[in-house]
Every structure is written in C-alpha cells, then in structure tokens.
PDB file of C-alpha atoms in Angstrom:
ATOM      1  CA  UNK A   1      16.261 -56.179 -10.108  1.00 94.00           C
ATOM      2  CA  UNK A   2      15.070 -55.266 -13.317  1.00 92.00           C
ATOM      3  CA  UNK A   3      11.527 -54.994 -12.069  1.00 94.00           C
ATOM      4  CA  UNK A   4      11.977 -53.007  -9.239  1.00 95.00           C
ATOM      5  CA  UNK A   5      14.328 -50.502 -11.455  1.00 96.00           C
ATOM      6  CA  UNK A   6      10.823 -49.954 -14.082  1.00 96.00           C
ATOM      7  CA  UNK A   7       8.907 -49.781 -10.913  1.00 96.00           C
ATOM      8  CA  UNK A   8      11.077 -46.972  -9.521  1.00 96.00           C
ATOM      9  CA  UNK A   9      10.877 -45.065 -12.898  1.00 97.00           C
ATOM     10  CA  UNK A  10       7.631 -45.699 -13.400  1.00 97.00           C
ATOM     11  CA  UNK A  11       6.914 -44.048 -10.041  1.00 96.00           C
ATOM     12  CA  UNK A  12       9.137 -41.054 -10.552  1.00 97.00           C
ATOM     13  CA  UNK A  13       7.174 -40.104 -14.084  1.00 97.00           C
ATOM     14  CA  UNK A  14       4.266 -40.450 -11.894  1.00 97.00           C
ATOM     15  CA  UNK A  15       5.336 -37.875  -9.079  1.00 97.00           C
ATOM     16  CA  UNK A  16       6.143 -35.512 -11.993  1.00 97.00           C
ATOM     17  CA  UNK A  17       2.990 -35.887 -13.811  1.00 97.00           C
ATOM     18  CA  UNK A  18       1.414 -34.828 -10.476  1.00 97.00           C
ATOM     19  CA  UNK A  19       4.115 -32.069  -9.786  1.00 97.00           C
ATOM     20  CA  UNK A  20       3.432 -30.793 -13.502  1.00 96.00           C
ATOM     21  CA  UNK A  21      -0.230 -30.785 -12.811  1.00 95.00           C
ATOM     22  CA  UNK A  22      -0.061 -28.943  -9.756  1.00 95.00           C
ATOM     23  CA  UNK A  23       1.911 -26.050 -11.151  1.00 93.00           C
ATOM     24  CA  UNK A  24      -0.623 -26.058 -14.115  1.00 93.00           C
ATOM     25  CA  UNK A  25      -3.552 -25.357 -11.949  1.00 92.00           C
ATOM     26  CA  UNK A  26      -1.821 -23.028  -9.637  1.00 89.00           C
ATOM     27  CA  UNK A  27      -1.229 -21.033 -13.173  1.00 89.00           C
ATOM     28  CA  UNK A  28      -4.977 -21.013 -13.733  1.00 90.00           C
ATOM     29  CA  UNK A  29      -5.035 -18.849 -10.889  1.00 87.00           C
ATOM     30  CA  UNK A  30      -2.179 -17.282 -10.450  1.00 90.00           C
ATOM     31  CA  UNK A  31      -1.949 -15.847 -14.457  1.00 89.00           C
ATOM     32  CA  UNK A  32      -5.106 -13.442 -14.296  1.00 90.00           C
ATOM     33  CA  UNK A  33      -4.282 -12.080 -10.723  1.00 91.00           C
ATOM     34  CA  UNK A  34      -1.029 -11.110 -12.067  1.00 92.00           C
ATOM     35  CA  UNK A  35      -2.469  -9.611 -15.651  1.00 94.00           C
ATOM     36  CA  UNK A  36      -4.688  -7.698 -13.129  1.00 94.00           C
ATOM     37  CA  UNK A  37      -1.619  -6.305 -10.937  1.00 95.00           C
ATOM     38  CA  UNK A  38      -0.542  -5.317 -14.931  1.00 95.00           C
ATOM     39  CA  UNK A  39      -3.400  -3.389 -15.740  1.00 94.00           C
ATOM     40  CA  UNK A  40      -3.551  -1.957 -12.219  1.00 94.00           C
ATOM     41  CA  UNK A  41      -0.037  -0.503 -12.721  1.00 94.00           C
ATOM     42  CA  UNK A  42      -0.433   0.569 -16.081  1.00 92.00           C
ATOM     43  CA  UNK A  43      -3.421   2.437 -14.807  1.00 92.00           C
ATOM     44  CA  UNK A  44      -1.462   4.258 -12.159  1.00 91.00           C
ATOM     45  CA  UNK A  45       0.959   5.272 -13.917  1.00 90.00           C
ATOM     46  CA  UNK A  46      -1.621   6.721 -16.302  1.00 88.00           C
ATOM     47  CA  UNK A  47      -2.922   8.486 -13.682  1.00 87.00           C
ATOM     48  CA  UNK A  48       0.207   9.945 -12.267  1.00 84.00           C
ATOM     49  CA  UNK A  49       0.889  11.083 -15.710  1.00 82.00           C
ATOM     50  CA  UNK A  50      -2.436  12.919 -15.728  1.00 75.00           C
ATOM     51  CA  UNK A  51      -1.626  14.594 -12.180  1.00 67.00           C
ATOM     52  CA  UNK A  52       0.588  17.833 -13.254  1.00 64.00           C
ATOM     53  CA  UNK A  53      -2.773  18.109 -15.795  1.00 61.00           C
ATOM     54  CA  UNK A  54      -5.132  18.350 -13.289  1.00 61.00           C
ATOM     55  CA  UNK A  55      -3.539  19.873 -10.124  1.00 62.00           C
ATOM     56  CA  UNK A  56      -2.944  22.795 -12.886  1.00 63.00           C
ATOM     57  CA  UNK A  57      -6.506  22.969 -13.972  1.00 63.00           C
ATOM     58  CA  UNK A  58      -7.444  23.152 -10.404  1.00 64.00           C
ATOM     59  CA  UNK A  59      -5.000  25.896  -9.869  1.00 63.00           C
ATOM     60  CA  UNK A  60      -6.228  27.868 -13.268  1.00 61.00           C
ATOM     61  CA  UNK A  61      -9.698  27.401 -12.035  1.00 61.00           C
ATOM     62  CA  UNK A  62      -8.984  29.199  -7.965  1.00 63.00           C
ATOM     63  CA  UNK A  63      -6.509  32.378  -9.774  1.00 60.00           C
ATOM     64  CA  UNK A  64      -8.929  35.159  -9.809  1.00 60.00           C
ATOM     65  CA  UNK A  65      -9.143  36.489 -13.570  1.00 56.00           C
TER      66      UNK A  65
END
C-alpha cells in the first residue's frame, strides 16, 4: 500500500514537472509576441497623438497666403 501511495506521488510530481515545462516554453514564445503587440500600441498611439499635428500642417500648407 505504501508503495503504490510513493508511486502515485511520484507520478503526480512527474505530470507537473511536464505541465511546468510546457507553460515555460510556450512563454518563450508567447513573451516577445506580446512585448511586440506593446510596442505596436505604444506606437499608435504615438501616432494618433501626432495626427491633429499633421492634418494641420497639411491644411497650413493648401490656405493660399
């Protein structure tokens, strides 16, 4: 009974070695695809910010002087 019991354990620490390791290298991946979404929204909302700036420049530029 004993045996079967450290077995049993000894199989569970197994499965969440594995599950631990899985999740690891799914975070290899997963980590600089979402840094990228980051930097992709930090950049569009740069941009947006730097709209009003252009669109007036482009309207200063077409007013006859």
């Amino acid at each position: 009974m004993k045996a079967r019991q450290v077995k049993a354990a000894e199989g569970e620490a197994r499965v969440r070695v594995l599950r631990a390791k899985s999740e690891s290298d799914a975070m290899q991946y997963t980590l600089p695809l979402k840094q990228k979404q980051i930097e992709q929204s930090r950049l569009e909302a740069q941009a947006a910010q730097g709209k009003p700036t252009i669109q007036n420049a482009e309207g200063d530029r077409r007013r006859p002087r």
